[in-house]
Coordinates of N, CA and C in Angstrom, one line a residue:
Chain A
A1 N -31.2 3.0 45.7 CA -31.0 2.9 44.3 C -32.2 3.4 43.6
Q2 N -32.0 4.0 42.4 CA -33.1 4.6 41.7 C -33.9 3.5 40.9
S3 N -35.1 3.8 40.6 CA -35.9 2.9 39.7 C -36.9 3.6 39.0
V4 N -37.4 3.1 37.9 CA -38.5 3.7 37.1 C -39.5 2.6 36.7
T5 N -40.7 3.0 36.9 CA -41.9 2.1 36.5 C -42.7 2.7 35.4
Q6 N -42.9 1.9 34.4 CA -43.8 2.3 33.3 C -44.9 1.3 33.3
P7 N -46.0 1.6 33.9 CA -47.0 0.5 34.1 C -47.7 0.0 32.9
D8 N -47.7 0.7 31.8 CA -48.3 0.3 30.6 C -47.3 -0.3 29.6
I9 N -47.5 -1.6 29.3 CA -46.5 -2.2 28.4 C -46.9 -1.9 27.0
H10 N -48.2 -2.0 26.6 CA -48.7 -1.6 25.3 C -49.8 -0.7 25.4
I11 N -49.8 0.3 24.5 CA -51.0 1.2 24.4 C -51.3 1.4 22.9
T12 N -52.6 1.3 22.6 CA -53.1 1.6 21.2 C -54.0 2.8 21.3
V13 N -53.7 3.8 20.4 CA -54.6 4.9 20.3 C -54.9 5.2 18.8
S14 N -56.0 5.8 18.6 CA -56.4 6.2 17.2 C -55.6 7.5 16.8
E15 N -55.3 7.5 15.6 CA -54.6 8.7 15.1 C -55.5 10.0 15.3
G16 N -54.9 11.0 15.9 CA -55.6 12.2 16.2 C -56.0 12.3 17.7
A17 N -56.0 11.1 18.3 CA -56.4 11.1 19.7 C -55.3 11.6 20.6
S18 N -55.6 11.9 21.8 CA -54.6 12.4 22.8 C -53.9 11.1 23.4
L19 N -52.8 11.4 24.0 CA -51.9 10.3 24.5 C -51.4 10.7 25.8
E20 N -51.3 9.8 26.8 CA -50.6 10.0 28.0 C -49.9 8.7 28.4
L21 N -48.6 8.7 28.5 CA -47.8 7.6 28.9 C -47.3 7.8 30.3
R22 N -47.5 6.9 31.2 CA -47.2 7.0 32.6 C -45.8 6.6 32.9
C23 N -45.2 7.4 33.9 CA -43.9 7.1 34.4 C -43.8 7.4 35.8
N24 N -43.4 6.5 36.7 CA -43.2 6.8 38.1 C -41.7 6.4 38.4
Y25 N -41.1 7.2 39.2 CA -39.7 7.0 39.5 C -39.5 6.9 41.0
S26 N -38.4 6.4 41.4 CA -38.0 6.3 42.8 C -36.6 6.7 42.9
Y27 N -36.3 7.8 43.6 CA -35.0 8.3 43.7 C -34.9 9.2 45.0
G28 N -33.8 9.0 45.7 CA -33.7 9.7 47.0 C -33.5 11.2 47.0
A29 N -33.0 11.7 45.9 CA -32.7 13.1 45.8 C -33.5 13.7 44.7
T30 N -33.3 14.9 44.3 CA -34.0 15.5 43.2 C -33.6 14.8 41.9
P31 N -34.5 14.3 41.2 CA -34.1 13.5 40.0 C -33.9 14.4 38.8
Y32 N -33.2 13.9 37.8 CA -33.4 14.5 36.5 C -33.9 13.4 35.6
L33 N -34.9 13.8 34.8 CA -35.7 12.8 34.1 C -35.7 13.0 32.6
F34 N -35.9 11.9 31.9 CA -35.9 11.9 30.4 C -37.0 11.1 29.9
W35 N -37.4 11.4 28.7 CA -38.2 10.5 27.9 C -37.4 10.3 26.5
Y36 N -37.2 9.1 26.2 CA -36.6 8.7 24.9 C -37.5 7.9 24.1
V37 N -37.4 8.0 22.8 CA -38.2 7.2 21.9 C -37.3 6.3 21.0
Q38 N -37.8 5.1 20.8 CA -37.0 4.1 20.0 C -37.9 3.6 18.9
S39 N -37.6 3.9 17.7 CA -38.3 3.3 16.6 C -37.7 1.9 16.3
P40 N -38.5 1.0 15.6 CA -37.9 -0.3 15.4 C -36.6 -0.3 14.7
G41 N -35.6 -1.0 15.3 CA -34.3 -1.2 14.8 C -33.4 0.1 14.9
Q42 N -33.9 1.1 15.6 CA -33.2 2.4 15.8 C -32.7 2.5 17.1
G43 N -31.9 3.6 17.3 CA -31.4 3.9 18.6 C -32.4 4.7 19.4
L44 N -31.9 5.3 20.5 CA -32.7 6.1 21.4 C -32.6 7.6 21.0
Q45 N -33.8 8.2 20.8 CA -33.8 9.6 20.5 C -34.4 10.3 21.7
L46 N -33.8 11.4 22.1 CA -34.3 12.2 23.2 C -35.5 13.0 22.8
L47 N -36.6 12.8 23.6 CA -37.8 13.6 23.3 C -37.8 14.9 24.2
L48 N -37.5 14.7 25.4 CA -37.5 15.9 26.4 C -36.8 15.5 27.6
K49 N -36.5 16.5 28.5 CA -35.8 16.3 29.7 C -36.3 17.3 30.8
Y50 N -36.2 16.9 32.0 CA -36.4 17.8 33.1 C -35.2 17.7 34.0
F51 N -34.6 18.9 34.3 CA -33.5 19.0 35.2 C -34.0 19.8 36.5
S52 N -34.6 20.9 36.2 CA -35.0 21.8 37.3 C -35.9 22.9 36.7
G53 N -36.5 23.7 37.6 CA -37.3 24.8 37.1 C -38.7 24.4 36.7
D54 N -39.2 25.0 35.6 CA -40.6 24.7 35.3 C -40.9 23.2 35.2
T55 N -42.0 22.8 35.8 CA -42.3 21.4 35.9 C -42.9 20.9 34.6
L56 N -43.4 21.8 33.8 CA -44.0 21.3 32.5 C -42.9 21.6 31.4
V57 N -42.4 20.5 30.8 CA -41.4 20.7 29.8 C -41.9 20.3 28.4
Q58 N -41.4 21.1 27.5 CA -41.8 20.8 26.1 C -40.7 20.1 25.4
G59 N -41.1 19.2 24.5 CA -40.1 18.4 23.8 C -40.3 18.5 22.3
I60 N -39.6 17.6 21.6 CA -39.7 17.6 20.1 C -41.0 16.9 19.7
K61 N -41.4 17.0 18.5 CA -42.5 16.3 17.9 C -43.9 16.6 18.6
G62 N -44.0 17.7 19.3 CA -45.2 18.1 20.0 C -45.5 17.4 21.3
F63 N -44.5 16.7 21.9 CA -44.6 16.1 23.2 C -44.3 17.0 24.3
E64 N -44.9 16.8 25.4 CA -44.7 17.5 26.7 C -44.7 16.5 27.8
A65 N -44.1 16.9 28.9 CA -44.2 16.0 30.1 C -44.2 16.9 31.4
E66 N -44.9 16.4 32.4 CA -45.0 17.2 33.6 C -44.4 16.5 34.8
F67 N -43.5 17.1 35.5 CA -42.9 16.6 36.7 C -43.8 16.9 37.9
K68 N -44.2 15.8 38.6 CA -45.0 16.0 39.8 C -44.2 15.3 40.9
R69 N -43.6 16.1 41.7 CA -42.8 15.6 42.8 C -43.6 14.8 43.8
S70 N -44.8 15.4 44.1 CA -45.7 14.7 45.1 C -46.2 13.3 44.7
Q71 N -46.2 13.1 43.4 CA -46.6 11.8 42.9 C -45.5 11.0 42.3
S72 N -44.3 11.5 42.4 CA -43.1 10.9 41.8 C -43.4 10.4 40.4
S73 N -44.0 11.3 39.6 CA -44.3 11.0 38.3 C -43.8 12.0 37.3
F74 N -43.7 11.5 36.1 CA -43.2 12.3 34.9 C -43.9 11.7 33.7
N75 N -45.1 12.0 33.6 CA -45.9 11.5 32.5 C -45.7 12.2 31.2
L76 N -45.7 11.5 30.1 CA -45.6 12.1 28.8 C -46.9 12.3 28.1
R77 N -47.1 13.4 27.5 CA -48.4 13.7 26.8 C -48.2 14.2 25.4
K78 N -49.2 14.0 24.6 CA -49.3 14.6 23.3 C -50.8 14.8 23.0
P79 N -51.2 16.0 22.6 CA -52.6 16.2 22.4 C -53.2 15.5 21.2
S80 N -52.4 15.3 20.1 CA -52.9 14.6 18.9 C -51.9 13.7 18.3
V81 N -52.1 12.5 18.4 CA -51.1 11.5 17.9 C -51.1 11.3 16.4
H82 N -49.9 11.2 15.9 CA -49.7 10.9 14.4 C -49.3 9.5 14.2
W83 N -49.6 8.9 13.1 CA -49.2 7.5 12.8 C -47.7 7.3 13.0
S84 N -46.9 8.3 12.7 CA -45.4 8.2 12.8 C -45.0 8.2 14.3
D85 N -45.9 8.4 15.2 CA -45.5 8.3 16.6 C -45.4 6.9 17.1
A86 N -45.9 5.9 16.3 CA -45.8 4.5 16.7 C -44.4 4.1 17.0
A87 N -44.0 3.7 18.2 CA -42.7 3.4 18.6 C -42.7 2.9 20.0
E88 N -41.5 2.7 20.6 CA -41.4 2.4 22.0 C -40.9 3.6 22.8
Y89 N -41.5 3.9 23.9 CA -41.1 5.0 24.6 C -40.5 4.6 26.0
F90 N -39.4 5.2 26.3 CA -38.7 4.9 27.6 C -38.6 6.1 28.4
C91 N -38.9 6.0 29.7 CA -38.7 7.0 30.7 C -37.4 6.6 31.4
A92 N -36.6 7.6 31.8 CA -35.4 7.3 32.5 C -35.1 8.3 33.5
V93 N -34.5 7.9 34.6 CA -34.1 8.8 35.7 C -32.5 8.8 35.7
G94 N -32.0 10.0 35.9 CA -30.5 10.1 36.0 C -30.1 10.2 37.4
A95 N -29.0 9.6 37.8 CA -28.5 9.6 39.1 C -27.1 10.2 39.1
S96 N -26.9 11.2 39.8 CA -25.5 11.8 39.7 C -24.9 11.5 41.1
G97 N -24.0 10.5 41.0 CA -23.3 10.1 42.2 C -21.9 10.7 42.2
S98 N -21.2 10.3 43.2 CA -19.8 10.9 43.4 C -18.9 10.4 42.3
S99 N -19.3 9.2 41.7 CA -18.4 8.6 40.7 C -18.9 8.7 39.3
G100 N -20.0 9.3 39.1 CA -20.4 9.5 37.7 C -21.9 9.4 37.6
D101 N -22.4 9.5 36.4 CA -23.8 9.5 36.1 C -24.2 8.3 35.4
K102 N -25.4 7.8 35.7 CA -26.0 6.7 34.9 C -27.4 6.9 34.8
L103 N -28.0 6.4 33.7 CA -29.5 6.5 33.5 C -30.1 5.1 33.9
T104 N -31.2 5.1 34.6 CA -31.9 3.9 34.9 C -33.2 4.1 34.1
F105 N -33.5 3.1 33.3 CA -34.6 3.1 32.3 C -35.8 2.3 32.9
G106 N -37.0 2.7 32.5 CA -38.1 1.8 32.7 C -38.2 0.8 31.6
T107 N -39.2 -0.1 31.7 CA -39.3 -1.2 30.8 C -39.9 -0.8 29.4
G108 N -40.3 0.4 29.3 CA -40.8 0.9 28.0 C -42.3 0.7 27.9
T109 N -42.9 1.5 27.0 CA -44.3 1.4 26.6 C -44.3 1.4 25.1
R110 N -44.9 0.4 24.5 CA -45.0 0.3 23.1 C -46.3 0.9 22.6
L111 N -46.2 1.9 21.8 CA -47.3 2.6 21.3 C -47.7 2.2 19.9
A112 N -48.9 1.8 19.7 CA -49.5 1.5 18.4 C -50.5 2.6 18.1
V113 N -50.6 3.0 16.8 CA -51.5 4.0 16.4 C -52.4 3.4 15.3
R114 N -53.7 3.5 15.6 CA -54.7 3.0 14.7 C -55.0 4.1 13.7
P115 N -55.2 3.7 12.4 CA -55.5 4.8 11.4 C -56.9 5.3 11.5
Chain B
E1 N -26.3 18.3 12.6 CA -26.2 18.1 14.1 C -25.3 17.0 14.4
P2 N -24.3 17.2 15.4 CA -23.4 16.2 15.8 C -24.2 15.0 16.3
E3 N -23.6 13.8 16.1 CA -24.3 12.6 16.6 C -23.2 11.5 17.0
V4 N -23.7 10.6 17.8 CA -22.8 9.5 18.2 C -23.0 8.4 17.1
T5 N -21.8 7.9 16.7 CA -21.9 6.8 15.7 C -21.3 5.5 16.3
Q6 N -21.8 4.4 15.8 CA -21.3 3.1 16.3 C -21.1 2.1 15.1
T7 N -20.0 1.3 15.2 CA -19.8 0.3 14.2 C -19.3 -1.0 15.0
P8 N -19.6 -2.1 14.4 CA -20.6 -2.3 13.3 C -22.0 -2.2 13.7
S9 N -22.9 -2.2 12.8 CA -24.3 -2.1 13.2 C -24.8 -3.5 13.6
H10 N -24.2 -4.5 13.0 CA -24.6 -5.9 13.4 C -23.3 -6.7 13.5
Q11 N -23.2 -7.6 14.5 CA -22.1 -8.5 14.6 C -22.6 -9.9 15.1
V12 N -22.1 -10.9 14.4 CA -22.4 -12.3 14.7 C -21.1 -12.9 15.1
T13 N -21.1 -13.6 16.3 CA -19.8 -14.2 16.7 C -20.1 -15.5 17.3
Q14 N -19.1 -16.3 17.5 CA -19.2 -17.6 18.1 C -18.9 -17.5 19.6
M15 N -19.6 -18.2 20.4 CA -19.4 -18.2 21.8 C -17.9 -18.4 22.1
G16 N -17.3 -17.7 23.1 CA -15.9 -17.8 23.4 C -15.0 -16.8 22.7
Q17 N -15.5 -16.2 21.6 CA -14.7 -15.3 20.8 C -14.7 -13.9 21.5
E18 N -13.7 -13.1 21.1 CA -13.6 -11.8 21.6 C -14.3 -10.8 20.5
V19 N -15.0 -9.8 21.0 CA -15.6 -8.8 20.1 C -15.2 -7.5 20.6
I20 N -15.1 -6.5 19.7 CA -14.8 -5.1 20.0 C -15.9 -4.3 19.4
L21 N -16.6 -3.6 20.2 CA -17.7 -2.7 19.6 C -17.1 -1.3 19.7
R22 N -17.3 -0.6 18.6 CA -16.7 0.8 18.5 C -17.7 1.9 18.5
C23 N -17.3 3.0 19.0 CA -18.2 4.2 19.1 C -17.4 5.4 18.9
V24 N -18.0 6.4 18.2 CA -17.3 7.7 18.1 C -18.3 8.7 18.8
P25 N -18.0 9.1 20.0 CA -18.9 10.0 20.7 C -18.9 11.4 20.0
I26 N -19.8 12.3 20.4 CA -19.8 13.6 20.0 C -18.5 14.3 20.4
S27 N -17.9 15.1 19.5 CA -16.5 15.5 19.6 C -16.1 16.3 20.9
N28 N -17.0 17.1 21.4 CA -16.6 17.9 22.5 C -17.2 17.3 23.8
H29 N -17.7 16.1 23.8 CA -18.2 15.5 25.0 C -17.1 14.9 25.8
L30 N -17.3 14.8 27.1 CA -16.3 14.4 28.0 C -16.7 13.1 28.8
Y31 N -18.0 12.7 28.8 CA -18.4 11.6 29.5 C -19.0 10.6 28.5
F32 N -18.6 9.3 28.7 CA -19.0 8.3 27.8 C -19.6 7.1 28.5
Y33 N -20.5 6.4 27.8 CA -21.3 5.4 28.5 C -21.5 4.2 27.5
W34 N -21.7 3.0 28.1 CA -22.2 1.9 27.4 C -23.4 1.4 28.1
Y35 N -24.4 1.1 27.3 CA -25.7 0.4 27.8 C -25.9 -0.8 26.9
R36 N -26.8 -1.7 27.5 CA -27.2 -2.8 26.6 C -28.7 -3.0 26.8
Q37 N -29.3 -3.6 25.7 CA -30.7 -3.9 25.8 C -30.9 -5.3 25.2
I38 N -31.1 -6.3 26.1 CA -31.4 -7.6 25.7 C -32.8 -7.6 25.0
L39 N -33.0 -8.4 24.0 CA -34.2 -8.3 23.2 C -35.5 -8.4 24.1
G40 N -36.3 -7.4 24.0 CA -37.6 -7.5 24.7 C -37.4 -6.9 26.2
Q41 N -36.2 -6.5 26.5 CA -36.1 -6.1 27.9 C -35.7 -4.6 27.9
K42 N -35.5 -4.1 29.1 CA -35.2 -2.6 29.2 C -33.7 -2.4 29.0
V43 N -33.4 -1.1 28.7 CA -32.0 -0.7 28.5 C -31.3 -0.7 29.9
E44 N -30.1 -1.2 30.0 CA -29.4 -1.4 31.2 C -28.1 -0.7 31.1
F45 N -27.7 0.0 32.2 CA -26.4 0.7 32.3 C -25.3 -0.4 32.4
L46 N -24.2 -0.2 31.7 CA -23.0 -1.0 31.9 C -21.9 -0.3 32.6
V47 N -21.5 0.8 32.0 CA -20.3 1.5 32.5 C -20.3 3.0 32.0
S48 N -19.7 3.8 32.9 CA -19.4 5.2 32.5 C -17.9 5.4 32.6
F49 N -17.5 6.4 31.8 CA -16.0 6.6 31.6 C -15.8 8.1 31.5
Y50 N -14.8 8.5 32.2 CA -14.4 9.9 32.2 C -13.0 10.1 32.5
N51 N -12.3 11.0 31.8 CA -10.9 11.3 32.1 C -10.1 10.0 32.0
N52 N -10.3 9.2 31.0 CA -9.6 8.0 30.8 C -9.7 6.9 31.8
E53 N -10.7 7.0 32.6 CA -10.9 5.9 33.5 C -12.4 5.6 33.8
I54 N -12.7 4.4 34.2 CA -14.1 4.1 34.5 C -14.5 4.8 35.8
S55 N -15.7 5.5 35.7 CA -16.2 6.2 36.8 C -17.2 5.4 37.6
E56 N -18.0 4.6 36.9 CA -18.9 3.7 37.5 C -19.2 2.5 36.6
K57 N -19.5 1.4 37.2 CA -19.8 0.2 36.4 C -20.9 -0.6 37.2
S58 N -21.7 -1.3 36.4 CA -22.8 -2.1 37.0 C -22.3 -3.5 37.3
E59 N -23.1 -4.3 37.9 CA -22.7 -5.6 38.2 C -22.6 -6.5 37.0
I60 N -23.3 -6.0 35.9 CA -23.2 -6.8 34.7 C -21.7 -6.7 34.1
F61 N -21.1 -5.6 34.3 CA -19.8 -5.3 33.8 C -18.7 -6.0 34.6
D62 N -18.6 -7.3 34.3 CA -17.6 -8.1 35.0 C -16.3 -8.1 34.3
D63 N -15.4 -9.0 34.7 CA -14.0 -9.0 34.2 C -13.9 -9.4 32.7
Q64 N -15.0 -9.9 32.1 CA -15.0 -10.1 30.7 C -15.2 -8.9 29.8
F65 N -15.6 -7.8 30.5 CA -15.8 -6.5 29.8 C -14.6 -5.6 30.0
S66 N -14.3 -4.8 29.1 CA -13.4 -3.7 29.3 C -13.7 -2.5 28.3
V67 N -13.3 -1.3 28.7 CA -13.5 -0.2 27.8 C -12.2 0.6 27.7
E68 N -12.2 1.3 26.6 CA -10.9 2.0 26.3 C -11.2 3.2 25.4
R69 N -10.4 4.2 25.5 CA -10.5 5.3 24.6 C -9.1 5.4 24.0
P70 N -8.9 4.6 22.9 CA -7.6 4.4 22.4 C -7.0 5.7 21.7
D71 N -7.8 6.6 21.3 CA -7.3 7.9 20.7 C -8.3 8.9 21.1
G72 N -8.2 10.1 20.4 CA -9.1 11.2 20.8 C -10.5 11.1 20.4
S73 N -10.8 10.1 19.6 CA -12.2 10.1 19.0 C -13.0 8.8 19.3
N74 N -12.3 7.6 19.4 CA -13.0 6.4 19.6 C -13.2 6.0 21.0
F75 N -14.2 5.2 21.3 CA -14.5 4.7 22.6 C -15.0 3.3 22.4
T76 N -14.3 2.3 22.9 CA -14.6 0.9 22.6 C -15.0 0.1 23.8
L77 N -15.8 -0.9 23.5 CA -16.2 -1.9 24.5 C -15.7 -3.3 24.0
K78 N -15.0 -3.9 24.8 CA -14.4 -5.2 24.4 C -15.1 -6.3 25.4
I79 N -15.5 -7.4 24.7 CA -16.0 -8.5 25.5 C -15.0 -9.6 25.2
R80 N -14.3 -10.1 26.2 CA -13.1 -11.0 26.0 C -13.6 -12.4 25.5
S81 N -14.5 -12.9 26.1 CA -14.9 -14.3 25.8 C -16.5 -14.3 25.8
T82 N -17.1 -14.1 24.7 CA -18.5 -13.9 24.6 C -19.3 -15.2 25.1
K83 N -20.4 -14.9 25.7 CA -21.4 -15.9 26.1 C -22.7 -15.7 25.4
L84 N -23.5 -16.8 25.4 CA -24.8 -16.7 24.7 C -25.6 -15.5 25.2
E85 N -25.5 -15.3 26.5 CA -26.3 -14.3 27.2 C -25.8 -12.9 26.9
D86 N -24.7 -12.7 26.2 CA -24.2 -11.4 25.8 C -24.9 -10.9 24.6
S87 N -25.7 -11.7 24.0 CA -26.5 -11.3 22.8 C -27.4 -10.2 23.2
A88 N -27.3 -9.0 22.6 CA -28.1 -7.9 22.9 C -27.8 -6.7 21.9
M89 N -28.5 -5.7 22.1 CA -28.2 -4.4 21.4 C -27.3 -3.6 22.4
Y90 N -26.2 -3.1 21.9 CA -25.3 -2.4 22.7 C -25.3 -0.9 22.3
F91 N -25.6 0.0 23.2 CA -25.7 1.4 22.9 C -24.5 2.1 23.5
C92 N -23.9 3.0 22.8 CA -22.9 3.9 23.3 C -23.6 5.3 23.5
A93 N -23.2 6.0 24.5 CA -23.8 7.4 24.7 C -22.7 8.3 25.1
S94 N -22.9 9.6 24.9 CA -21.9 10.6 25.4 C -22.7 11.8 25.9
S95 N -22.0 12.5 26.9 CA -22.6 13.7 27.4 C -21.5 14.8 27.5
L96 N -21.9 16.0 27.5 CA -20.9 17.1 27.6 C -20.4 17.2 29.0
D97 N -21.2 16.9 30.0 CA -20.8 17.1 31.4 C -21.7 16.2 32.2
R98 N -21.5 16.1 33.5 CA -22.4 15.3 34.3 C -23.7 16.0 34.4
Q99 N -24.8 15.3 34.6 CA -26.1 15.8 34.7 C -26.5 16.5 33.4
E100 N -25.9 16.2 32.3 CA -26.3 16.7 31.0 C -26.9 15.6 30.2
T101 N -27.6 15.9 29.2 CA -28.2 14.9 28.3 C -27.2 14.0 27.8
Q102 N -27.6 12.7 27.8 CA -26.8 11.7 27.2 C -27.4 11.4 25.8
Y103 N -26.5 11.5 24.8 CA -26.9 11.3 23.4 C -26.5 9.9 23.0
F104 N -27.4 9.1 22.5 CA -27.2 7.7 22.2 C -26.9 7.5 20.7
G105 N -26.0 6.5 20.5 CA -25.8 6.1 19.1 C -26.9 5.1 18.7
P106 N -26.8 4.6 17.4 CA -27.8 3.8 16.9 C -27.8 2.3 17.4
G107 N -26.6 2.0 18.0 CA -26.5 0.6 18.6 C -25.8 -0.3 17.7
T108 N -25.2 -1.3 18.3 CA -24.7 -2.5 17.6 C -25.4 -3.7 18.1
R109 N -26.0 -4.5 17.2 CA -26.7 -5.7 17.6 C -25.8 -6.8 17.5
L110 N -25.5 -7.4 18.7 CA -24.5 -8.5 18.8 C -25.3 -9.8 19.0
L111 N -25.0 -10.8 18.2 CA -25.6 -12.1 18.3 C -24.4 -13.1 18.6
V112 N -24.5 -13.8 19.7 CA -23.6 -14.8 20.0 C -24.2 -16.2 19.8
L113 N -23.5 -17.0 19.0 CA -24.0 -18.3 18.6 C -23.3 -19.4 19.3

């Protein structure tokens, strides 16, 4: 069974600082990976995804993530954080089985941004 | 841009009552999902649905739960007899195909008293 670990529960960064959110996954086959963001009281918005090909993927709002198979990681990065980036970030791995697809989510990382 | 919608946004119910949560997936999508998120916990898969039948369900999705696509646009989750532990945010999602991005709705916050 697949699993996702997000080791950082809370992270606080200053506005303008760089950001890296960690994600490690466990999956027996080639995974497809996502980062979603959830603002308070809101649904899940897709930031970016990796299915295959280039291991560095660009997303919305200036985010990027790098798939590293050797480390089973898919860390999310942003060079300069904005106050509006304060939210909860979820990494997810997709499993395509014979009967359908499901996403397995990590426990999330809550990002706070200091002015 | 097309989006997944869900109604109601909030629902309060008494334990033992039936609730129906409604979703309108993106119109050309073929795969539909329900997930839930208990307060402070991670998002958990409940069920996936394709071609008018359940394609996969989690161990959470017991006999109290059912899903239906009653017409060409709605996708519903029914909880027959709600329990306190069913209190959660329920998200609907849809995707065009397998291994495609799942787009999530804004969620229905269910509170069981």
